[in-house]
Coordinates of C-alpha atoms and ligand atoms in Angstrom, one line a residue:
M1 CA -23.8 -7.7 -21.1
N2 CA -23.5 -9.6 -24.4
T3 CA -22.3 -8.1 -27.5
T4 CA -22.5 -11.1 -29.7
A5 CA -25.4 -13.5 -30.6
N6 CA -23.5 -16.4 -28.9
A7 CA -22.8 -15.5 -25.2
N8 CA -20.0 -18.2 -25.1
L9 CA -17.0 -16.7 -23.4
F10 CA -14.9 -18.0 -26.2
C11 CA -16.7 -15.9 -28.9
R12 CA -16.5 -12.9 -26.8
L13 CA -12.8 -13.5 -26.3
F14 CA -11.9 -14.0 -30.0
D15 CA -14.7 -12.7 -32.2
N16 CA -13.9 -9.7 -34.3
L17 CA -10.1 -10.1 -34.2
D18 CA -8.6 -7.5 -36.5
D19 CA -5.2 -9.2 -36.7
P20 CA -5.2 -13.0 -36.1
S21 CA -1.4 -13.1 -36.7
R22 CA -0.7 -11.1 -33.5
L23 CA 1.2 -12.7 -30.7
A24 CA -0.8 -14.1 -27.9
I25 CA 1.5 -16.2 -25.8
E26 CA 5.3 -16.6 -25.7
M27 CA 7.3 -18.9 -23.6
L28 CA 10.9 -18.4 -22.5
D29 CA 12.0 -21.3 -24.7
G30 CA 11.1 -19.3 -27.8
V31 CA 7.7 -20.8 -28.5
R32 CA 5.4 -18.2 -29.9
I33 CA 1.7 -18.7 -30.3
S34 CA -0.5 -16.2 -32.3
Y35 CA -4.1 -15.6 -31.8
A36 CA -5.0 -17.6 -35.0
D37 CA -2.8 -20.6 -33.5
L38 CA -4.5 -20.4 -30.1
I39 CA -8.0 -20.5 -31.7
A40 CA -7.0 -23.3 -34.0
R41 CA -5.5 -25.2 -31.0
A42 CA -8.7 -24.5 -29.0
G43 CA -10.7 -26.0 -32.0
Q44 CA -8.5 -29.1 -32.1
M45 CA -9.0 -29.5 -28.3
A46 CA -12.8 -29.1 -28.6
N47 CA -12.9 -31.7 -31.2
V48 CA -11.0 -34.0 -29.0
L49 CA -13.2 -33.4 -26.1
V50 CA -16.3 -34.0 -28.1
S51 CA -14.8 -37.2 -29.5
R52 CA -14.4 -38.3 -25.9
G53 CA -18.1 -37.9 -25.2
V54 CA -17.9 -34.5 -23.5
K55 CA -21.3 -32.7 -24.0
P56 CA -22.3 -29.1 -23.3
G57 CA -22.7 -28.8 -19.6
D58 CA -20.3 -31.6 -18.8
R59 CA -17.6 -30.9 -16.4
V60 CA -13.9 -31.4 -17.7
A61 CA -11.7 -31.5 -14.6
A62 CA -8.0 -30.8 -15.0
Q63 CA -5.1 -31.2 -12.6
T64 CA -2.3 -30.1 -14.9
E65 CA 0.9 -28.1 -14.6
K66 CA 0.9 -24.8 -16.1
S67 CA 1.7 -24.9 -19.9
V68 CA 0.2 -23.5 -23.2
P69 CA -1.8 -26.9 -23.8
A70 CA -3.2 -26.6 -20.3
L71 CA -4.5 -23.1 -21.2
V72 CA -5.7 -24.5 -24.6
L73 CA -7.6 -27.1 -22.6
Y74 CA -9.5 -24.4 -20.7
L75 CA -10.2 -22.5 -23.9
G76 CA -11.2 -25.8 -25.8
T77 CA -13.6 -26.8 -22.9
V78 CA -15.4 -23.5 -22.9
R79 CA -15.6 -23.6 -26.7
A80 CA -17.2 -26.9 -26.5
G81 CA -19.9 -25.5 -24.1
A82 CA -18.5 -27.8 -21.3
V83 CA -17.6 -26.5 -17.7
Y84 CA -13.8 -26.2 -17.0
L85 CA -12.9 -27.3 -13.4
P86 CA -9.2 -26.7 -12.7
L87 CA -7.7 -28.3 -9.6
N88 CA -4.7 -27.2 -7.5
T89 CA -1.7 -29.1 -8.6
A90 CA -0.9 -29.7 -5.0
Y91 CA -4.1 -31.8 -4.3
T92 CA -3.4 -35.4 -3.3
L93 CA -5.4 -38.4 -4.6
N94 CA -7.3 -38.3 -1.3
E95 CA -8.4 -34.7 -1.9
L96 CA -9.1 -35.4 -5.7
D97 CA -11.4 -38.1 -4.6
Y98 CA -13.7 -35.6 -3.1
F99 CA -13.6 -33.0 -6.0
I100 CA -14.1 -35.7 -8.7
G101 CA -16.9 -37.4 -6.6
D102 CA -18.6 -34.0 -6.0
A103 CA -18.3 -32.6 -9.5
E104 CA -18.8 -35.8 -11.4
P105 CA -16.8 -34.7 -14.6
S106 CA -17.2 -36.8 -17.8
L107 CA -13.5 -36.2 -18.4
V108 CA -10.4 -35.9 -16.0
V109 CA -7.1 -34.6 -17.4
C110 CA -4.1 -35.2 -15.3
D111 CA -0.3 -35.8 -15.4
P112 CA 0.7 -39.1 -16.9
A113 CA 2.4 -40.0 -13.5
K114 CA -0.9 -39.8 -11.8
A115 CA -3.0 -41.4 -14.4
D116 CA -3.4 -44.7 -12.5
G117 CA -4.4 -43.3 -9.1
I118 CA -6.8 -40.7 -10.7
G119 CA -8.1 -43.5 -13.1
T120 CA -9.5 -45.4 -10.1
I121 CA -11.2 -42.3 -8.7
A122 CA -12.5 -41.3 -12.2
A123 CA -13.9 -44.7 -12.8
K124 CA -16.2 -44.4 -9.7
V125 CA -18.2 -41.6 -11.5
G126 CA -17.8 -43.0 -15.0
A127 CA -15.3 -40.3 -16.1
K128 CA -12.7 -40.9 -18.9
V129 CA -9.0 -39.9 -18.2
E130 CA -6.6 -38.3 -20.5
T131 CA -3.0 -37.2 -19.7
L132 CA -1.2 -33.9 -20.1
G133 CA 2.3 -33.5 -18.5
A134 CA 4.2 -30.5 -17.3
D135 CA 6.1 -30.7 -20.7
G136 CA 2.7 -30.2 -22.6
K137 CA 2.8 -33.9 -23.7
G138 CA 0.3 -36.8 -23.2
S139 CA -2.6 -38.6 -24.6
L140 CA -4.6 -35.3 -24.8
T141 CA -2.1 -33.3 -26.9
D142 CA -1.3 -36.4 -29.0
A143 CA -4.9 -36.6 -29.9
A144 CA -5.3 -32.9 -30.4
A145 CA -2.3 -32.8 -32.8
T146 CA -4.1 -34.8 -35.4
A147 CA -7.7 -33.4 -34.8
G148 CA -9.3 -30.8 -37.1
A149 CA -9.0 -27.2 -36.1
E150 CA -12.4 -26.2 -37.2
F151 CA -15.1 -26.2 -34.7
N152 CA -18.4 -24.5 -34.4
T153 CA -18.2 -22.7 -31.0
V154 CA -21.2 -24.3 -28.9
S155 CA -23.9 -21.8 -28.2
R156 CA -24.2 -20.7 -24.6
A157 CA -26.4 -18.2 -22.8
N158 CA -25.0 -15.5 -20.4
D159 CA -26.2 -17.7 -17.4
D160 CA -24.7 -20.9 -18.5
L161 CA -21.7 -22.4 -16.6
A162 CA -18.2 -21.7 -18.1
A163 CA -16.2 -23.0 -15.0
I164 CA -16.5 -24.4 -11.5
L165 CA -13.5 -23.4 -9.3
Y166 CA -13.4 -24.9 -5.8
T167 CA -12.6 -22.5 -3.1
S168 CA -9.4 -23.2 -0.9
G169 CA -11.6 -24.2 1.9
T170 CA -9.6 -23.5 5.1
T171 CA -12.6 -24.4 7.1
G172 CA -15.1 -27.1 6.4
R173 CA -15.4 -28.7 2.9
S174 CA -14.2 -26.9 -0.2
K175 CA -17.1 -25.6 -2.3
G176 CA -17.5 -25.4 -6.1
A177 CA -18.1 -21.8 -7.1
M178 CA -20.2 -21.9 -10.4
L179 CA -19.1 -19.1 -12.7
T180 CA -21.0 -18.3 -15.8
H181 CA -20.0 -17.0 -19.1
D182 CA -21.2 -13.6 -18.4
N183 CA -19.5 -13.5 -15.0
L184 CA -16.2 -14.1 -16.6
A185 CA -16.8 -11.9 -19.6
S186 CA -18.2 -9.0 -17.9
N187 CA -15.3 -8.8 -15.3
S188 CA -12.6 -9.1 -17.9
Y189 CA -14.1 -6.2 -20.1
S190 CA -14.4 -4.2 -17.0
L191 CA -10.7 -4.7 -16.0
V192 CA -9.3 -4.1 -19.5
D193 CA -10.9 -0.8 -19.4
Y194 CA -10.1 0.1 -15.7
W195 CA -6.5 -0.9 -16.0
R196 CA -6.3 0.6 -19.6
F197 CA -5.0 -2.6 -21.3
T198 CA -4.3 -2.2 -25.0
K199 CA -3.0 -4.6 -27.7
D200 CA 0.5 -3.2 -26.9
D201 CA 0.7 -4.6 -23.5
V202 CA 2.9 -7.5 -22.6
L203 CA 1.9 -9.2 -19.4
I204 CA 4.5 -11.1 -17.3
H205 CA 2.3 -14.2 -16.4
A206 CA 3.9 -16.0 -13.5
L207 CA 0.8 -17.0 -11.6
P208 CA -0.6 -20.6 -11.5
I209 CA -3.6 -21.2 -13.9
Y210 CA -5.8 -23.3 -11.5
H211 CA -6.8 -20.1 -9.6
T212 CA -9.1 -17.3 -10.6
H213 CA -6.0 -14.8 -10.5
G214 CA -3.9 -16.5 -13.1
L215 CA -6.7 -18.1 -15.1
F216 CA -9.3 -15.4 -15.4
V217 CA -7.7 -12.1 -14.3
A218 CA -4.4 -12.6 -16.1
S219 CA -5.3 -14.7 -19.1
N220 CA -8.8 -13.4 -20.0
V221 CA -7.8 -9.8 -19.6
T222 CA -4.8 -10.2 -21.8
L223 CA -6.7 -11.9 -24.4
F224 CA -9.7 -9.6 -24.3
A225 CA -7.3 -6.7 -24.9
R226 CA -5.5 -8.5 -27.8
A227 CA -2.3 -8.0 -25.8
S228 CA 0.2 -10.7 -25.3
M229 CA 1.6 -12.6 -22.3
I230 CA 4.9 -14.3 -21.4
F231 CA 4.0 -17.6 -19.8
L232 CA 6.5 -18.6 -17.0
P233 CA 5.9 -22.0 -15.4
K234 CA 6.5 -20.6 -12.0
F235 CA 7.6 -17.5 -10.3
D236 CA 11.2 -16.7 -10.7
P237 CA 12.2 -13.2 -9.6
E238 CA 15.4 -12.9 -11.6
A239 CA 13.7 -14.0 -14.8
I240 CA 10.8 -11.5 -14.1
I241 CA 13.2 -8.6 -13.6
K242 CA 14.9 -9.3 -16.8
L243 CA 11.6 -9.5 -18.7
M244 CA 10.6 -6.1 -17.4
A245 CA 12.8 -4.6 -20.0
R246 CA 10.3 -5.5 -22.7
A247 CA 7.1 -6.2 -20.7
T248 CA 4.5 -3.6 -19.5
V249 CA 2.4 -5.3 -16.7
L250 CA 3.0 -7.7 -13.9
M251 CA 0.2 -9.3 -12.0
G252 CA 1.2 -10.8 -8.7
V253 CA 0.4 -11.9 -5.3
P254 CA 2.1 -9.8 -2.5
T255 CA 4.8 -12.5 -2.0
F256 CA 6.0 -11.8 -5.6
Y257 CA 6.6 -8.1 -4.5
T258 CA 8.3 -8.9 -1.3
R259 CA 10.6 -11.5 -3.0
L260 CA 11.2 -9.1 -6.0
L261 CA 12.3 -6.5 -3.4
Q262 CA 15.0 -8.7 -2.1
S263 CA 16.7 -8.5 -5.6
P264 CA 19.2 -5.7 -5.8
A265 CA 18.4 -5.8 -9.6
L266 CA 15.1 -4.3 -8.9
T267 CA 15.6 -0.7 -9.7
R268 CA 14.0 2.4 -11.3
E269 CA 16.1 1.6 -14.4
S270 CA 15.0 -2.1 -14.6
T271 CA 11.4 -1.3 -14.1
K272 CA 11.3 1.7 -16.4
H273 CA 9.6 -0.1 -19.5
M274 CA 6.8 -1.3 -17.2
R275 CA 3.5 0.8 -16.9
L276 CA 1.6 -1.3 -14.1
F277 CA 2.2 -3.6 -11.2
I278 CA -1.0 -5.2 -9.9
S279 CA -1.4 -7.1 -6.7
G280 CA -4.1 -9.2 -5.3
S281 CA -5.3 -12.5 -3.6
A282 CA -3.8 -11.5 -0.3
P283 CA -3.1 -8.2 1.6
L284 CA -0.2 -6.2 0.3
L285 CA 1.5 -4.8 3.4
A286 CA 1.6 -0.9 3.3
D287 CA 5.3 -1.1 3.9
T288 CA 5.8 -3.2 0.8
H289 CA 3.8 -0.7 -1.2
R290 CA 5.9 2.1 0.1
E291 CA 9.2 0.2 -0.4
W292 CA 8.2 -0.7 -3.9
F293 CA 7.5 3.0 -4.6
A294 CA 10.7 4.2 -3.2
R295 CA 12.7 1.6 -5.2
T296 CA 11.0 1.8 -8.5
G297 CA 9.0 4.9 -8.7
H298 CA 5.8 2.8 -9.3
A299 CA 2.8 2.6 -7.0
V300 CA 1.6 -1.0 -7.0
L301 CA -2.2 -1.0 -7.8
E302 CA -4.0 -3.3 -5.3
R303 CA -7.3 -4.9 -6.2
Y304 CA -9.7 -7.2 -4.3
G305 CA -11.5 -10.3 -5.5
M306 CA -12.4 -13.8 -4.7
T307 CA -13.1 -17.1 -6.6
E308 CA -16.8 -16.5 -6.1
T309 CA -17.0 -13.0 -7.4
N310 CA -14.1 -12.4 -9.7
M311 CA -12.8 -8.9 -9.1
N312 CA -14.7 -6.5 -7.0
T313 CA -12.6 -3.4 -6.3
S314 CA -9.5 -1.8 -7.5
N315 CA -7.3 1.2 -6.7
P316 CA -7.5 3.7 -9.5
Y317 CA -5.4 3.8 -12.6
D318 CA -5.1 7.6 -12.3
G319 CA -5.4 9.0 -8.9
D320 CA -4.3 7.8 -5.4
R321 CA -3.4 4.2 -5.1
V322 CA -3.6 4.0 -1.3
P323 CA -1.3 1.6 0.6
G324 CA -3.3 -0.9 2.7
A325 CA -6.5 -0.1 0.7
V326 CA -8.1 -2.0 -2.1
G327 CA -9.7 0.8 -3.9
H328 CA -13.1 1.5 -5.3
A329 CA -15.9 -0.9 -6.5
L330 CA -15.4 -1.6 -10.1
P331 CA -18.0 -0.1 -12.6
G332 CA -21.2 -2.1 -12.4
V333 CA -20.3 -3.7 -9.1
T334 CA -21.8 -2.5 -5.7
V335 CA -20.0 -3.0 -2.5
R336 CA -21.4 -2.3 0.9
V337 CA -20.6 -2.9 4.5
T338 CA -23.2 -4.3 6.8
D339 CA -23.8 -5.3 10.3
P340 CA -22.8 -9.1 10.3
E341 CA -25.8 -9.9 12.6
T342 CA -28.6 -7.7 11.2
G343 CA -27.5 -7.2 7.6
K344 CA -28.0 -3.4 8.0
E345 CA -25.9 -1.2 5.8
L346 CA -23.3 0.6 8.1
A347 CA -22.1 4.2 8.1
P348 CA -18.6 5.0 6.3
D349 CA -15.6 4.0 8.4
T350 CA -17.6 1.5 10.4
I351 CA -16.2 -2.0 10.4
G352 CA -18.5 -4.8 9.2
M353 CA -19.1 -7.5 6.7
I354 CA -18.3 -6.7 3.1
E355 CA -21.2 -7.7 0.6
V356 CA -21.0 -7.5 -3.2
K357 CA -23.5 -7.4 -6.0
G358 CA -22.9 -7.3 -9.7
P359 CA -22.6 -9.3 -13.0
N360 CA -19.3 -10.6 -11.6
V361 CA -20.9 -12.4 -8.7
F362 CA -21.2 -16.3 -9.1
K363 CA -24.3 -18.2 -9.6
G364 CA -24.1 -20.3 -6.5
Y365 CA -22.2 -23.4 -4.9
W366 CA -22.3 -26.5 -7.0
R367 CA -24.9 -28.9 -5.5
M368 CA -25.1 -26.8 -2.2
P369 CA -28.4 -24.8 -2.5
E370 CA -28.6 -24.4 1.2
K371 CA -25.0 -23.0 1.5
T372 CA -25.7 -20.8 -1.4
K373 CA -28.9 -19.4 0.2
A374 CA -27.2 -18.7 3.4
E375 CA -24.5 -16.7 1.7
F376 CA -26.8 -14.3 -0.3
R377 CA -29.0 -11.7 1.1
D378 CA -32.6 -11.4 -0.2
D379 CA -31.6 -8.4 -2.3
G380 CA -29.1 -10.4 -4.1
F381 CA -25.9 -9.2 -2.3
F382 CA -23.2 -11.9 -1.7
I383 CA -21.8 -12.0 1.7
T384 CA -18.1 -12.3 1.2
G385 CA -17.0 -13.3 4.7
D386 CA -14.4 -10.5 4.6
L387 CA -14.6 -7.8 7.3
G388 CA -13.8 -4.3 6.3
K389 CA -14.9 -0.7 6.0
I390 CA -15.3 1.9 3.3
D391 CA -13.7 5.2 4.0
D392 CA -15.2 8.6 3.3
R393 CA -13.5 8.7 -0.1
G394 CA -15.0 5.5 -1.1
Y395 CA -11.9 3.3 -0.8
V396 CA -12.5 -0.3 0.6
H397 CA -10.2 -1.6 3.3
I398 CA -10.2 -5.2 4.3
L399 CA -9.5 -6.1 8.0
G400 CA -9.4 -9.9 7.4
R401 CA -11.6 -12.9 7.0
G402 CA -14.7 -12.9 9.3
K403 CA -13.6 -16.2 10.7
D404 CA -10.3 -14.7 11.6
L405 CA -12.0 -12.1 14.0
V406 CA -10.8 -12.6 17.5
I407 CA -13.4 -12.4 20.3
S408 CA -11.6 -11.9 23.6
G409 CA -13.6 -11.3 26.7
G410 CA -16.7 -10.6 24.7
F411 CA -14.8 -7.8 22.7
N412 CA -14.1 -7.9 19.0
V413 CA -10.5 -7.7 18.0
Y414 CA -9.7 -7.1 14.5
P415 CA -6.4 -8.8 13.7
K416 CA -5.3 -6.2 11.1
E417 CA -5.3 -3.4 13.5
I418 CA -2.8 -5.2 15.7
E419 CA -0.8 -6.6 12.8
S420 CA -0.4 -3.1 11.5
E421 CA 1.0 -1.8 14.9
I422 CA 3.5 -4.7 15.1
D423 CA 4.5 -4.5 11.4
A424 CA 5.3 -0.9 11.9
M425 CA 8.1 -1.7 14.6
P426 CA 11.6 -1.6 13.6
G427 CA 13.0 -5.1 12.8
V428 CA 9.7 -6.6 12.2
V429 CA 8.9 -8.1 8.7
E430 CA 5.4 -9.0 9.2
S431 CA 3.0 -10.6 11.7
A432 CA -0.2 -12.6 12.1
V433 CA -2.5 -12.3 15.0
I434 CA -5.0 -15.1 15.7
G435 CA -7.4 -16.2 18.5
V436 CA -6.5 -19.2 20.5
P437 CA -8.9 -20.8 23.0
H438 CA -8.5 -19.3 26.4
A439 CA -10.2 -20.5 29.6
D440 CA -10.9 -16.9 30.9
F441 CA -11.3 -14.9 27.8
G442 CA -12.8 -17.4 25.3
E443 CA -10.1 -16.5 23.0
G444 CA -6.6 -15.0 23.7
V445 CA -5.2 -12.6 21.3
T446 CA -2.0 -14.2 20.1
A447 CA 0.7 -12.7 17.8
V448 CA 3.1 -14.5 15.5
V449 CA 5.9 -12.3 14.3
V450 CA 8.6 -12.5 11.6
C451 CA 11.7 -10.4 12.2
N452 CA 14.6 -9.3 10.0
K453 CA 17.8 -11.6 10.5
G454 CA 19.6 -10.5 13.6
A455 CA 16.9 -8.0 14.7
D456 CA 16.6 -7.5 18.4
V457 CA 12.9 -8.2 18.8
D458 CA 11.4 -10.6 21.3
E459 CA 8.1 -11.0 23.1
T460 CA 8.9 -8.5 25.7
S461 CA 10.0 -5.8 23.3
V462 CA 6.9 -6.2 21.2
L463 CA 4.5 -6.1 24.2
K464 CA 6.3 -3.1 25.5
A465 CA 6.1 -1.3 22.1
L466 CA 2.3 -2.1 22.0
D467 CA 1.7 -0.8 25.5
G468 CA -0.3 2.3 25.5
R469 CA -1.0 2.1 21.8
L470 CA -3.7 -0.5 22.0
A471 CA -6.5 -0.9 24.4
K472 CA -5.8 -3.6 27.0
F473 CA -8.3 -6.0 25.5
K474 CA -6.5 -6.1 22.1
M475 CA -3.1 -6.6 23.6
P476 CA -1.6 -10.0 22.6
K477 CA -1.4 -12.4 25.6
R478 CA 1.5 -14.0 23.9
V479 CA 3.9 -13.2 21.2
F480 CA 5.9 -15.9 19.3
I481 CA 8.8 -15.0 17.1
V482 CA 9.1 -17.3 13.9
D483 CA 11.2 -17.6 10.8
D484 CA 8.2 -17.7 8.3
L485 CA 4.4 -17.5 8.3
P486 CA 2.7 -20.6 6.7
R487 CA 1.3 -19.6 3.3
N488 CA -0.6 -21.2 0.4
A489 CA 0.4 -21.0 -3.1
M490 CA -1.4 -17.7 -3.5
G491 CA 0.4 -16.1 -0.7
K492 CA -2.5 -16.2 1.9
V493 CA -1.3 -16.6 5.4
Q494 CA -2.8 -19.9 6.7
K495 CA -4.2 -18.8 9.9
N496 CA -5.8 -22.1 10.4
I497 CA -2.4 -23.7 10.6
L498 CA -1.2 -21.1 13.2
R499 CA -4.4 -21.7 15.2
D500 CA -3.6 -25.3 15.3
T501 CA 0.0 -24.8 16.1
Y502 CA -0.8 -22.7 19.1
A503 CA -4.0 -24.3 20.1
K504 CA -3.0 -25.5 23.6
I505 CA -0.9 -22.6 24.9
Y506 CA -3.6 -21.2 27.2
A507 CA -4.9 -24.5 28.3
K508 CA -5.2 -24.9 32.0
Ligands
AMP601 P1 -9.6 -16.6 -3.3 O1 -11.0 -17.2 -3.5 O2 -8.7 -17.7 -3.1 O3 -9.2 -15.7 -4.5 O4 -9.6 -15.8 -2.0 C1 -10.4 -14.6 -1.8 C2 -10.0 -14.0 -0.5 O5 -8.6 -13.5 -0.6 C3 -10.9 -12.8 -0.3 O6 -12.1 -13.1 0.2 C4 -10.0 -12.0 0.7 O7 -10.1 -12.6 2.1 C5 -8.5 -12.3 0.1 N1 -8.1 -11.1 -0.7 C6 -8.1 -11.1 -2.1 N2 -7.5 -10.0 -2.5 C7 -7.1 -9.3 -1.4 C8 -6.6 -8.0 -1.1 N3 -6.1 -7.3 -2.1 N4 -6.3 -7.7 0.1 C9 -6.7 -8.5 1.3 N5 -7.3 -9.6 1.0 C10 -7.6 -10.0 -0.2

């Protein structure tokens, strides 16, 4: 879908602005950036990039803390026709060595404190280095401040790359997902419509901007709608609750919602100005959904997406937002569930592999043609790696990553089913079920459980409560009570860490 002659995402974000003086971004320190400012800054940034030798199609890698200049770097890169490559701020030099070596950017932007280490890595691929600190200062912003604001947005086709985002890669090497201008633009248009964004919306933006959620879903949707966003450097529950008095939408990962629920300041009154709470990137517990509704009167709208596909499904704006379900396929997107072995489409309510097709689906993995081929079906569907089902009302339910499936004694055990049973027990906060090598069964079902402080829950009581509710082969062989589950920055439970921790418990 392209409505302008130049398919560059930048043109589609900003062409036909009716009121350039509208507020686009505000910071809590009082900084306010209008749409006209943002466009001018992106022009200055694009001029600096070109002056540093960045050409259309070149990669610009950025490991930068969240700030307005960091967002401007994304916009300026796209405007210059180059490919934006954001990197998680937690990556170490050792990890950066892989990403930079693989992507071969022509420019790397990083915190001044890391410039020496990254300089050595960048030199290996002939990349230049510029700096941008958490305070928004560095050689890059210094140069941009004196650069001209006029810039002719480089012409791009729908299928040209706008960004490469590396997947979090909990197994094997992280892969660079190649996203085109049309992947990003089409998905943002669709979400603006589906979630009824208008120029009157004010988004509380508390997500990191190195990930698809904060970078594309939150920022692009806001800008497409000509709405504004309040940019918070990080998640801060008390600040967020205060902002709700003048904001309208929050996008968060499930951890945002569980943490916000811990604050007594979260009430019907404090959320009454808000129109929409959106959750994604990891499963929102059905209990959290219900508790949020009971406390605030708002039903959280859960959606499902991934780095490779942007957003695939969403609960409806009007209509039932079903706890534990991720809603319907977005307009233009087709979702199906297939037999993982044969690829044959399965009947409603049958668990299988979730596959997706649509303008949102990425072009492939950077420099991995074999891997790309292996993850697409011949008819163009992308094999997400998520297991799930579609119920008879068309709602998609996710039952976990395929690689998290436990096969015990030859039987498939879907962790989510057992987790839901455990989570429903009094005193339990949440749980994670994993498969651990087992001499007799291949894998032993193992539950790791977090309880409320002082709750009277132990291995015996969990097993007793499950007895009779689950088939014998699904019963955990061991239950461990822990204080917290390991999570990454997007709130996803890191089952690979749990599998390592408990790897030897059934060893003979
Ligand atoms: P990422 O590429 O980091 O965005 O991770 C994508 C993965 O996160 C998906 O393949 C799902 O496994 C998971 N995910 C995203 N949204 C949801 C959701 N609403 N419920 C359950 N899992 C989700």
